[in-house]
Amino acid sequence: STLAVTAFQARNEAREQRREAEGLVAFMLGDLKDKLEPIGRLDALDGVGSRVLSYYSKQDASELTDAALSQRSKALSLMAQVADARGDSQTAVKLYRQAMAGTAEAVRRNPTDAQAIFDHAQNVFYVGEIAQNRGDLPTAEASMREYRRLALQMVALQPDSMKYRMEQQYADTDLGVVLFLQRRFAEAVTQFKDALATMDAISTADPANDGYRKSVAESLAWLADAERAAGKYPEAIAARQRDIALLESLLGESGSVDYRQRLIPARTAFGNLYADTGQRELASAQFRAAIDDADKLSAVEPNNAKWREYGFYAQMALADHMLANGRPQDAVAPADESCAAVQSLLARKVPIAWGRAGMNACWAIRARIALATGQNAAALDNARQALSSALAVRTSDPVADRFSVAKAYRRLGDAERTGGDANAAIAAWKSALTALPQSGSEKPAEMDEHATILRRLGRSAEAQQLNQRLFGMGYRLREVKGD
């Protein structure tokens, strides 16, 4: 009897110690992590995850309770997050997959537990996001489709939960982005429409929630871009109008710089839609409004590289628009300002991801201005610089990169022709045709460039077929190309 009582007391003490330990683990993964994250100390966050995993490493994973299994997976996800923030995506994806194995087991044990499905879905998403950032779009698509399936499962279990309805919206958007990057524009439009429908319903249920309204604007922005890429201009313009009206309303109510920041690329994109469809004055107005917003933000914080990036592309869009409409002198000022901005950032060795692409745009716009104003030697020099730069640019869209190279060759050929070297011009135009991607859907502006290259090489009938498709979409030739 004495031994039985002693064993019973020891078991109770062990259970109590385990409850206390798991309570401490819960604190480390909850309140402590939430306090450390805003500080941004990766070593501290990594330490939390490591301590938790060290505790669970002494126990058989198959015998962990549901709560312990969840905490172990959260610790793995936290360490994956830290690894990803350090740029070690290889380690991050391994940790996320380990975490995903744990959350999958939790779902197997409790298939109707919406929170367990939610936790699993987060790991599925991050594995897909890392694959997307690496350019592994098939893996990313598979992950985002699974994420969407899990989101729909959450909503089916708890249809009144805004948290899970938001997951559905995120999943539709994330899948749409992957499809967009694969240039499956019609499919992307469908996904973005689904995301917008979900977000509109959520926002209507709680119209005072600014976060929901901002998510509506984000869905509209993605939808507008996909509609434009698919050549659906009336739909793209309607979506972008709603996007900008909503952002303007949110800015007026809050005065937050976040909404003004979002307005800059939104107005630039809206201006491009108007330019594509030949509405020149409306395009100019949107580009200038975007530049004005960028200037207001730069006055608040001149060293914000993101704001300067948005301002750069707005200025570049205005310069491009002036050139496209035969007004090269009006293109000089915005081109000079935008190029000075990117050059100043590069001179200060600020690590900006868009620096190489920005300089490529600068060389190209300078070549066009020189060509349009009769400065043949400068046009040729800048065109060569633009080609060299385009060949070095690598983005998440390899098809767009190929078109950038093709356009650089075509403009070099134009400069060679103006300079009187017909053979060099033809050689450059042939290189432009060779550089064109052999597969992948063409956006309207890319189709326009394709037609231009064909015309340069005397293949007018093929070029005319492309132009007929463009005019059927409502696209109007944007650039004065000297045909």
CSV table of C-alpha atoms in Angstrom, one decimal:
chain,number,residue,atom,x,y,z
A,1,SER,CA,0.0,0.0,0.0
A,2,THR,CA,2.8,2.4,0.9
A,3,LEU,CA,4.5,1.7,-2.5
A,4,ALA,CA,1.2,2.3,-4.3
A,5,VAL,CA,0.6,5.6,-2.6
A,6,THR,CA,4.2,6.7,-3.3
A,7,ALA,CA,3.9,5.8,-7.0
A,8,PHE,CA,0.6,7.6,-7.1
A,9,GLN,CA,2.1,10.8,-5.6
A,10,ALA,CA,5.2,10.5,-7.9
A,11,ARG,CA,2.9,10.3,-10.9
A,12,ASN,CA,0.9,13.3,-9.8
A,13,GLU,CA,4.1,15.3,-9.2
A,14,ALA,CA,5.4,14.3,-12.7
A,15,ARG,CA,2.1,15.5,-14.2
A,16,GLU,CA,2.2,18.7,-12.3
A,17,GLN,CA,5.8,19.4,-13.4
A,18,ARG,CA,4.8,18.6,-17.0
A,19,ARG,CA,1.8,21.0,-16.8
A,20,GLU,CA,4.1,23.7,-15.5
A,21,ALA,CA,6.7,23.0,-18.2
A,22,GLU,CA,4.1,23.1,-20.9
A,23,GLY,CA,2.7,26.3,-19.4
A,24,LEU,CA,6.1,27.9,-19.7
A,25,VAL,CA,6.4,26.6,-23.3
A,26,ALA,CA,3.0,28.1,-24.1
A,27,PHE,CA,4.2,31.4,-22.6
A,28,MET,CA,7.4,31.3,-24.6
A,29,LEU,CA,5.5,30.7,-27.9
A,30,GLY,CA,2.8,33.2,-27.0
A,31,ASP,CA,3.3,36.3,-25.0
A,32,LEU,CA,7.1,36.2,-25.1
A,33,LYS,CA,7.3,35.7,-28.8
A,34,ASP,CA,4.8,38.5,-29.4
A,35,LYS,CA,6.9,40.9,-27.4
A,36,LEU,CA,10.1,39.9,-29.1
A,37,GLU,CA,8.8,40.0,-32.7
A,38,PRO,CA,8.4,43.8,-32.8
A,39,ILE,CA,12.0,44.3,-31.6
A,40,GLY,CA,13.2,42.3,-34.6
A,41,ARG,CA,15.9,40.4,-32.6
A,42,LEU,CA,16.3,37.2,-34.6
A,43,ASP,CA,18.7,35.6,-32.1
A,44,ALA,CA,16.2,36.0,-29.3
A,45,LEU,CA,13.4,34.5,-31.4
A,46,ASP,CA,15.7,31.7,-32.5
A,47,GLY,CA,16.5,31.0,-28.9
A,48,VAL,CA,12.8,30.6,-28.0
A,49,GLY,CA,12.3,28.1,-30.7
A,50,SER,CA,15.5,26.2,-29.8
A,51,ARG,CA,14.6,26.0,-26.1
A,52,VAL,CA,11.1,24.6,-26.9
A,53,LEU,CA,12.5,22.0,-29.3
A,54,SER,CA,15.1,21.0,-26.8
A,55,TYR,CA,12.3,20.3,-24.3
A,56,TYR,CA,10.3,18.2,-26.7
A,57,SER,CA,13.4,16.3,-28.0
A,58,LYS,CA,13.4,14.3,-24.8
A,59,GLN,CA,9.9,13.0,-25.5
A,60,ASP,CA,8.6,10.5,-28.0
A,61,ALA,CA,6.8,12.6,-30.7
A,62,SER,CA,4.2,9.9,-31.2
A,63,GLU,CA,3.1,10.1,-27.6
A,64,LEU,CA,2.8,13.9,-27.4
A,65,THR,CA,-0.5,15.3,-26.4
A,66,ASP,CA,-2.4,17.4,-28.9
A,67,ALA,CA,-1.4,20.6,-27.1
A,68,ALA,CA,2.3,19.5,-27.0
A,69,LEU,CA,2.2,18.5,-30.7
A,70,SER,CA,0.9,21.9,-31.6
A,71,GLN,CA,3.5,23.7,-29.5
A,72,ARG,CA,6.3,21.7,-31.1
A,73,SER,CA,5.1,22.6,-34.5
A,74,LYS,CA,4.8,26.3,-33.6
A,75,ALA,CA,8.4,26.2,-32.4
A,76,LEU,CA,9.5,24.7,-35.7
A,77,SER,CA,7.6,27.3,-37.6
A,78,LEU,CA,9.1,30.1,-35.5
A,79,MET,CA,12.7,28.8,-36.3
A,80,ALA,CA,11.7,28.5,-39.9
A,81,GLN,CA,10.6,32.1,-39.9
A,82,VAL,CA,13.9,33.2,-38.4
A,83,ALA,CA,15.9,31.2,-40.9
A,84,ASP,CA,13.9,32.8,-43.8
A,85,ALA,CA,14.4,36.3,-42.4
A,86,ARG,CA,18.2,35.5,-42.4
A,87,GLY,CA,18.0,34.6,-46.0
A,88,ASP,CA,18.5,30.9,-45.4
A,89,SER,CA,15.5,29.6,-47.4
A,90,GLN,CA,16.9,26.1,-47.6
A,91,THR,CA,16.9,25.6,-43.8
A,92,ALA,CA,13.6,27.5,-43.6
A,93,VAL,CA,11.7,25.1,-45.9
A,94,LYS,CA,13.1,22.1,-44.1
A,95,LEU,CA,11.8,23.4,-40.8
A,96,TYR,CA,8.5,24.4,-42.3
A,97,ARG,CA,8.1,20.8,-43.6
A,98,GLN,CA,8.9,19.4,-40.2
A,99,ALA,CA,6.3,21.7,-38.7
A,100,MET,CA,3.9,20.7,-41.4
A,101,ALA,CA,4.3,17.0,-40.5
A,102,GLY,CA,3.3,17.8,-37.0
A,103,THR,CA,0.3,19.9,-37.9
A,104,ALA,CA,-0.8,17.2,-40.4
A,105,GLU,CA,-0.8,14.7,-37.6
A,106,ALA,CA,-2.8,17.1,-35.4
A,107,VAL,CA,-5.4,17.3,-38.3
A,108,ARG,CA,-5.4,13.6,-38.6
A,109,ARG,CA,-6.2,13.2,-34.9
A,110,ASN,CA,-8.9,16.0,-35.0
A,111,PRO,CA,-10.2,16.3,-38.6
A,112,THR,CA,-13.0,18.7,-37.5
A,113,ASP,CA,-10.9,21.0,-35.5
A,114,ALA,CA,-10.8,24.3,-37.5
A,115,GLN,CA,-7.9,25.7,-35.5
A,116,ALA,CA,-5.8,22.6,-36.1
A,117,ILE,CA,-6.5,23.0,-39.9
A,118,PHE,CA,-5.6,26.7,-39.6
A,119,ASP,CA,-2.3,25.9,-38.0
A,120,HIS,CA,-1.5,23.3,-40.7
A,121,ALA,CA,-2.6,25.7,-43.5
A,122,GLN,CA,0.0,28.3,-42.3
A,123,ASN,CA,2.9,25.9,-42.8
A,124,VAL,CA,1.5,24.8,-46.2
A,125,PHE,CA,1.4,28.4,-47.3
A,126,TYR,CA,5.0,29.2,-46.2
A,127,VAL,CA,6.3,26.2,-48.0
A,128,GLY,CA,4.6,27.5,-51.1
A,129,GLU,CA,5.7,31.0,-50.6
A,130,ILE,CA,9.4,30.0,-50.4
A,131,ALA,CA,9.0,27.9,-53.6
A,132,GLN,CA,7.4,30.9,-55.3
A,133,ASN,CA,10.3,33.2,-54.3
A,134,ARG,CA,12.7,30.6,-55.7
A,135,GLY,CA,10.9,30.5,-59.0
A,136,ASP,CA,9.6,26.9,-58.4
A,137,LEU,CA,6.1,27.8,-59.6
A,138,PRO,CA,4.8,24.2,-60.0
A,139,THR,CA,5.6,23.5,-56.3
A,140,ALA,CA,4.2,26.9,-55.3
A,141,GLU,CA,1.0,26.2,-57.2
A,142,ALA,CA,0.5,22.8,-55.5
A,143,SER,CA,1.0,24.3,-52.1
A,144,MET,CA,-1.4,27.2,-52.8
A,145,ARG,CA,-4.1,24.8,-54.0
A,146,GLU,CA,-3.7,22.8,-50.9
A,147,TYR,CA,-3.8,26.0,-48.8
A,148,ARG,CA,-7.1,27.0,-50.6
A,149,ARG,CA,-8.6,23.5,-49.9
A,150,LEU,CA,-7.8,23.8,-46.2
A,151,ALA,CA,-9.2,27.4,-46.1
A,152,LEU,CA,-12.5,26.2,-47.6
A,153,GLN,CA,-12.6,23.3,-45.1
A,154,MET,CA,-12.2,25.9,-42.2
A,155,VAL,CA,-15.1,28.0,-43.6
A,156,ALA,CA,-17.3,24.9,-43.9
A,157,LEU,CA,-16.7,24.0,-40.3
A,158,GLN,CA,-17.2,27.5,-39.0
A,159,PRO,CA,-18.9,29.6,-41.6
A,160,ASP,CA,-19.5,32.6,-39.3
A,161,SER,CA,-15.8,33.0,-38.5
A,162,MET,CA,-14.3,36.1,-40.1
A,163,LYS,CA,-10.8,34.7,-39.3
A,164,TYR,CA,-11.4,31.7,-41.5
A,165,ARG,CA,-13.3,33.7,-44.2
A,166,MET,CA,-10.2,35.9,-44.4
A,167,GLU,CA,-8.1,32.7,-44.9
A,168,GLN,CA,-10.2,31.9,-47.9
A,169,GLN,CA,-9.6,35.4,-49.4
A,170,TYR,CA,-5.9,35.1,-48.8
A,171,ALA,CA,-5.8,31.6,-50.4
A,172,ASP,CA,-7.6,32.8,-53.5
A,173,THR,CA,-5.3,35.7,-53.8
A,174,ASP,CA,-2.1,33.7,-53.3
A,175,LEU,CA,-3.2,31.1,-55.8
A,176,GLY,CA,-4.0,33.9,-58.2
A,177,VAL,CA,-0.6,35.4,-57.8
A,178,VAL,CA,1.1,32.1,-58.7
A,179,LEU,CA,-1.1,31.7,-61.8
A,180,PHE,CA,-0.4,35.3,-62.8
A,181,LEU,CA,3.4,34.6,-62.5
A,182,GLN,CA,2.9,31.6,-64.8
A,183,ARG,CA,1.1,33.9,-67.2
A,184,ARG,CA,-2.2,32.0,-66.9
A,185,PHE,CA,-4.0,35.3,-66.8
A,186,ALA,CA,-7.6,34.1,-67.4
A,187,GLU,CA,-7.3,31.6,-64.5
A,188,ALA,CA,-5.7,34.3,-62.3
A,189,VAL,CA,-8.6,36.6,-63.0
A,190,THR,CA,-11.0,33.9,-61.8
A,191,GLN,CA,-9.1,33.5,-58.6
A,192,PHE,CA,-8.8,37.3,-57.9
A,193,LYS,CA,-12.6,37.6,-58.6
A,194,ASP,CA,-13.2,34.9,-56.0
A,195,ALA,CA,-10.9,36.7,-53.5
A,196,LEU,CA,-12.7,40.0,-54.1
A,197,ALA,CA,-16.2,38.4,-53.7
A,198,THR,CA,-15.2,37.0,-50.3
A,199,MET,CA,-13.6,40.3,-49.2
A,200,ASP,CA,-16.6,42.4,-50.4
A,201,ALA,CA,-18.9,40.2,-48.3
A,202,ILE,CA,-16.7,40.4,-45.2
A,203,SER,CA,-16.3,44.2,-45.6
A,204,THR,CA,-20.1,44.7,-46.1
A,205,ALA,CA,-20.7,42.8,-42.8
A,206,ASP,CA,-18.3,45.2,-41.0
A,207,PRO,CA,-18.1,48.4,-43.0
A,208,ALA,CA,-16.3,50.3,-40.3
A,209,ASN,CA,-13.3,47.9,-40.3
A,210,ASP,CA,-10.5,49.7,-42.2
A,211,GLY,CA,-8.5,46.5,-42.4
A,212,TYR,CA,-11.2,44.8,-44.4
A,213,ARG,CA,-11.6,47.8,-46.7
A,214,LYS,CA,-7.8,47.8,-47.3
A,215,SER,CA,-8.0,44.1,-48.2
A,216,VAL,CA,-10.8,44.9,-50.7
A,217,ALA,CA,-8.4,47.5,-52.3
A,218,GLU,CA,-5.6,44.9,-52.5
A,219,SER,CA,-8.0,42.4,-54.2
A,220,LEU,CA,-9.1,45.1,-56.7
A,221,ALA,CA,-5.4,45.9,-57.5
A,222,TRP,CA,-4.5,42.3,-58.3
A,223,LEU,CA,-7.7,41.9,-60.4
A,224,ALA,CA,-7.0,45.1,-62.4
A,225,ASP,CA,-3.5,43.9,-63.2
A,226,ALA,CA,-4.7,40.5,-64.3
A,227,GLU,CA,-7.5,41.9,-66.4
A,228,ARG,CA,-5.0,44.3,-68.1
A,229,ALA,CA,-2.6,41.4,-68.8
A,230,ALA,CA,-5.4,39.5,-70.3
A,231,GLY,CA,-6.4,42.4,-72.5
A,232,LYS,CA,-9.7,43.0,-70.7
A,233,TYR,CA,-9.4,46.8,-70.6
A,234,PRO,CA,-13.0,47.9,-69.6
A,235,GLU,CA,-12.9,45.4,-66.7
A,236,ALA,CA,-9.3,46.5,-65.7
A,237,ILE,CA,-10.3,50.2,-65.7
A,238,ALA,CA,-13.4,49.5,-63.6
A,239,ALA,CA,-11.4,47.5,-61.0
A,240,ARG,CA,-8.7,50.2,-60.8
A,241,GLN,CA,-11.2,53.0,-60.4
A,242,ARG,CA,-12.8,51.2,-57.4
A,243,ASP,CA,-9.3,50.5,-56.0
A,244,ILE,CA,-8.3,54.2,-56.1
A,245,ALA,CA,-11.6,55.5,-54.9
A,246,LEU,CA,-11.4,53.2,-51.8
A,247,LEU,CA,-7.7,54.2,-51.1
A,248,GLU,CA,-8.6,57.9,-51.4
A,249,SER,CA,-11.5,57.4,-49.0
A,250,LEU,CA,-9.3,55.6,-46.5
A,251,LEU,CA,-6.6,58.3,-46.8
A,252,GLY,CA,-9.1,61.0,-46.2
A,253,GLU,CA,-10.4,59.4,-43.1
A,254,SER,CA,-7.1,58.4,-41.5
A,255,GLY,CA,-4.4,60.5,-43.1
A,256,SER,CA,-2.2,57.4,-42.9
A,257,VAL,CA,0.9,57.4,-45.1
A,258,ASP,CA,0.2,53.7,-45.8
A,259,TYR,CA,-2.7,54.6,-48.0
A,260,ARG,CA,-0.9,57.4,-49.8
A,261,GLN,CA,2.0,54.9,-50.4
A,262,ARG,CA,-0.5,52.5,-52.0
A,263,LEU,CA,-2.0,55.2,-54.1
A,264,ILE,CA,1.3,55.8,-56.0
A,265,PRO,CA,1.6,52.5,-57.8
A,266,ALA,CA,-2.2,52.4,-58.1
A,267,ARG,CA,-2.3,55.7,-59.9
A,268,THR,CA,0.7,54.7,-62.1
A,269,ALA,CA,-1.1,51.5,-63.1
A,270,PHE,CA,-4.3,53.5,-63.8
A,271,GLY,CA,-2.3,55.9,-66.0
A,272,ASN,CA,-0.9,52.9,-67.9
A,273,LEU,CA,-4.4,51.6,-68.5
A,274,TYR,CA,-5.5,54.9,-70.0
A,275,ALA,CA,-2.3,55.1,-72.0
A,276,ASP,CA,-2.9,51.6,-73.4
A,277,THR,CA,-6.3,52.7,-74.6
A,278,GLY,CA,-5.3,56.0,-76.1
A,279,GLN,CA,-6.8,58.2,-73.4
A,280,ARG,CA,-3.8,60.5,-73.3
A,281,GLU,CA,-4.9,63.3,-71.0
A,282,LEU,CA,-6.4,61.0,-68.4
A,283,ALA,CA,-3.1,59.0,-68.5
A,284,SER,CA,-1.1,62.2,-67.9
A,285,ALA,CA,-3.3,63.2,-65.0
A,286,GLN,CA,-2.9,59.9,-63.2
A,287,PHE,CA,0.9,59.9,-63.7
A,288,ARG,CA,1.2,63.4,-62.3
A,289,ALA,CA,-1.1,62.6,-59.4
A,290,ALA,CA,1.2,59.6,-58.5
A,291,ILE,CA,4.3,61.8,-58.7
A,292,ASP,CA,2.6,64.4,-56.4
A,293,ASP,CA,1.8,61.7,-53.8
A,294,ALA,CA,5.4,60.5,-54.0
A,295,ASP,CA,6.7,64.0,-53.5
A,296,LYS,CA,4.5,64.4,-50.4
A,297,LEU,CA,5.8,61.2,-48.9
A,298,SER,CA,9.4,62.1,-49.7
A,299,ALA,CA,8.9,65.4,-47.8
A,300,VAL,CA,8.0,63.3,-44.7
A,301,GLU,CA,11.0,60.9,-45.0
A,302,PRO,CA,13.5,61.4,-47.9
A,303,ASN,CA,15.4,58.2,-47.0
A,304,ASN,CA,12.5,55.8,-47.5
A,305,ALA,CA,13.7,53.6,-50.4
A,306,LYS,CA,10.2,52.1,-51.0
A,307,TRP,CA,8.6,55.5,-51.5
A,308,ARG,CA,11.5,56.6,-53.8
A,309,GLU,CA,11.0,53.4,-55.8
A,310,TYR,CA,7.3,54.1,-56.3
A,311,GLY,CA,8.1,57.7,-57.3
A,312,PHE,CA,10.8,56.5,-59.7
A,313,TYR,CA,8.3,54.4,-61.6
A,314,ALA,CA,5.7,57.1,-61.7
A,315,GLN,CA,8.2,59.6,-63.1
A,316,MET,CA,9.4,57.0,-65.6
A,317,ALA,CA,5.8,56.3,-66.7
A,318,LEU,CA,5.3,60.0,-67.3
A,319,ALA,CA,8.5,60.3,-69.4
A,320,ASP,CA,7.5,57.2,-71.4
A,321,HIS,CA,4.1,58.6,-72.0
A,322,MET,CA,5.5,62.0,-73.3
A,323,LEU,CA,7.8,60.1,-75.6
A,324,ALA,CA,5.0,57.9,-76.9
A,325,ASN,CA,3.1,60.9,-77.8
A,326,GLY,CA,5.9,62.7,-79.7
A,327,ARG,CA,6.8,65.1,-77.0
A,328,PRO,CA,10.4,64.3,-76.1
A,329,GLN,CA,11.2,67.7,-74.6
A,330,ASP,CA,8.5,67.1,-72.0
A,331,ALA,CA,10.0,63.7,-71.2
A,332,VAL,CA,13.4,65.1,-70.2
A,333,ALA,CA,12.5,66.5,-66.7
A,334,PRO,CA,10.7,63.3,-65.4
A,335,ALA,CA,13.4,61.1,-66.9
A,336,ASP,CA,16.2,63.1,-65.3
A,337,GLU,CA,14.5,63.2,-61.9
A,338,SER,CA,13.8,59.5,-61.9
A,339,CYS,CA,17.3,58.5,-63.0
A,340,ALA,CA,18.9,60.9,-60.5
A,341,ALA,CA,16.9,59.2,-57.7
A,342,VAL,CA,18.0,55.6,-58.5
A,343,GLN,CA,21.6,56.8,-59.1
A,344,SER,CA,21.7,58.5,-55.7
A,345,LEU,CA,20.5,55.4,-54.0
A,346,LEU,CA,23.1,53.2,-55.8
A,347,ALA,CA,25.9,55.8,-55.0
A,348,ARG,CA,25.0,55.5,-51.3
A,349,LYS,CA,25.3,51.7,-51.6
A,350,VAL,CA,21.7,51.3,-50.4
A,351,PRO,CA,20.8,47.6,-51.1
A,352,ILE,CA,17.8,48.1,-53.3
A,353,ALA,CA,16.5,45.1,-55.2
A,354,TRP,CA,15.1,47.3,-58.1
A,355,GLY,CA,18.4,49.2,-58.7
A,356,ARG,CA,19.5,47.1,-61.7
A,357,ALA,CA,16.1,47.2,-63.3
A,358,GLY,CA,15.9,50.9,-62.6
A,359,MET,CA,19.1,51.7,-64.3
A,360,ASN,CA,18.1,49.5,-67.3
A,361,ALA,CA,14.9,51.7,-67.6
A,362,CYS,CA,17.1,54.8,-67.4
A,363,TRP,CA,19.5,53.8,-70.2
A,364,ALA,CA,16.4,52.9,-72.3
A,365,ILE,CA,14.6,56.2,-71.7
A,366,ARG,CA,17.8,58.2,-72.4
A,367,ALA,CA,18.3,56.3,-75.7
A,368,ARG,CA,14.8,57.1,-76.8
A,369,ILE,CA,15.1,60.8,-75.8
A,370,ALA,CA,18.4,61.1,-77.7
A,371,LEU,CA,17.0,59.3,-80.7
A,372,ALA,CA,13.9,61.5,-80.8
A,373,THR,CA,15.9,64.7,-80.5
A,374,GLY,CA,18.5,63.9,-83.2
A,375,GLN,CA,21.4,63.1,-80.9
A,376,ASN,CA,22.5,60.0,-82.8
A,377,ALA,CA,25.8,59.3,-81.0
A,378,ALA,CA,24.2,59.6,-77.6
A,379,ALA,CA,21.3,57.4,-78.7
A,380,LEU,CA,23.6,54.7,-79.9
A,381,ASP,CA,25.7,54.8,-76.7
A,382,ASN,CA,22.7,54.7,-74.4
A,383,ALA,CA,21.1,51.9,-76.4
A,384,ARG,CA,24.2,49.8,-76.0
A,385,GLN,CA,24.2,50.5,-72.3
A,386,ALA,CA,20.5,49.6,-72.1
A,387,LEU,CA,21.1,46.3,-73.9
A,388,SER,CA,24.0,45.4,-71.6
A,389,SER,CA,21.8,46.2,-68.6
A,390,ALA,CA,18.8,44.3,-69.9
A,391,LEU,CA,20.9,41.1,-70.4
A,392,ALA,CA,21.9,41.2,-66.7
A,393,VAL,CA,18.4,41.7,-65.2
A,394,ARG,CA,16.7,38.7,-63.7
A,395,THR,CA,13.2,39.0,-62.2
A,396,SER,CA,10.5,36.6,-61.1
A,397,ASP,CA,9.1,36.8,-64.7
A,398,PRO,CA,11.6,35.3,-67.2
A,399,VAL,CA,9.2,36.0,-70.1
A,400,ALA,CA,9.2,39.7,-69.2
A,401,ASP,CA,13.0,39.6,-69.0
A,402,ARG,CA,13.2,38.1,-72.5
A,403,PHE,CA,10.9,40.9,-73.8
A,404,SER,CA,13.1,43.5,-72.1
A,405,VAL,CA,16.2,42.1,-74.0
A,406,ALA,CA,14.3,41.9,-77.3
A,407,LYS,CA,13.1,45.6,-76.9
A,408,ALA,CA,16.7,46.6,-76.1
A,409,TYR,CA,18.0,44.9,-79.3
A,410,ARG,CA,15.2,46.5,-81.3
A,411,ARG,CA,16.0,50.0,-80.0
A,412,LEU,CA,19.7,49.4,-80.7
A,413,GLY,CA,18.8,48.6,-84.2
A,414,ASP,CA,16.7,51.8,-84.5
A,415,ALA,CA,19.7,53.8,-83.3
A,416,GLU,CA,22.0,52.0,-85.8
A,417,ARG,CA,19.6,52.7,-88.6
A,418,THR,CA,19.4,56.4,-87.7
A,419,GLY,CA,23.2,56.5,-87.6
A,420,GLY,CA,23.3,55.1,-91.1
A,421,ASP,CA,24.5,51.5,-90.5
A,422,ALA,CA,21.8,49.4,-92.1
A,423,ASN,CA,23.6,46.1,-91.7
A,424,ALA,CA,24.1,46.6,-88.0
A,425,ALA,CA,20.5,47.6,-87.7
A,426,ILE,CA,19.2,44.5,-89.3
A,427,ALA,CA,21.6,42.3,-87.2
A,428,ALA,CA,20.2,43.9,-84.0
A,429,TRP,CA,16.6,43.4,-85.1
A,430,LYS,CA,17.3,39.8,-85.9
A,431,SER,CA,18.7,39.4,-82.4
A,432,ALA,CA,15.6,41.0,-81.1
A,433,LEU,CA,13.4,38.4,-82.8
A,434,THR,CA,15.6,35.6,-81.5
A,435,ALA,CA,15.4,37.0,-78.0
A,436,LEU,CA,11.6,36.8,-78.0
A,437,PRO,CA,10.3,34.0,-75.7
A,438,GLN,CA,9.0,31.0,-77.7
A,439,SER,CA,6.2,30.3,-75.3
A,440,GLY,CA,4.1,32.0,-72.7
A,441,SER,CA,1.2,34.4,-73.0
A,442,GLU,CA,2.0,37.9,-74.3
A,443,LYS,CA,0.7,40.9,-72.5
A,444,PRO,CA,-0.7,43.5,-74.9
A,445,ALA,CA,2.3,45.8,-74.7
A,446,GLU,CA,4.6,42.8,-75.4
A,447,MET,CA,2.4,41.8,-78.3
A,448,ASP,CA,2.9,45.4,-79.6
A,449,GLU,CA,6.7,45.1,-79.3
A,450,HIS,CA,6.6,41.7,-81.1
A,451,ALA,CA,4.7,43.3,-84.0
A,452,THR,CA,7.2,46.2,-84.1
A,453,ILE,CA,10.1,43.8,-84.4
A,454,LEU,CA,8.4,41.9,-87.2
A,455,ARG,CA,7.8,45.1,-89.1
A,456,ARG,CA,11.4,46.1,-88.8
A,457,LEU,CA,12.3,42.8,-90.5
A,458,GLY,CA,9.8,43.3,-93.3
A,459,ARG,CA,7.3,40.7,-92.0
A,460,SER,CA,4.4,43.1,-92.2
A,461,ALA,CA,1.6,40.5,-92.7
A,462,GLU,CA,2.5,38.8,-89.4
A,463,ALA,CA,2.7,42.1,-87.6
A,464,GLN,CA,-0.7,43.1,-88.9
A,465,GLN,CA,-2.3,40.0,-87.4
A,466,LEU,CA,-0.9,40.9,-84.0
A,467,ASN,CA,-2.1,44.5,-84.4
A,468,GLN,CA,-5.6,43.4,-85.3
A,469,ARG,CA,-5.8,41.4,-82.1
A,470,LEU,CA,-4.6,44.4,-80.2
A,471,PHE,CA,-7.1,46.7,-81.7
A,472,GLY,CA,-9.8,44.1,-80.9
A,473,MET,CA,-8.9,44.4,-77.3
A,474,GLY,CA,-9.1,48.2,-77.4
A,475,TYR,CA,-5.3,48.7,-77.2
A,476,ARG,CA,-3.9,51.6,-79.1
A,477,LEU,CA,-0.2,51.8,-80.1
A,478,ARG,CA,1.6,53.6,-77.3
A,479,GLU,CA,5.1,54.4,-78.7
A,480,VAL,CA,6.1,56.4,-81.7
A,481,LYS,CA,8.6,53.9,-83.1
A,482,GLY,CA,9.7,55.6,-86.3
A,483,ASP,CA,8.2,53.0,-88.7
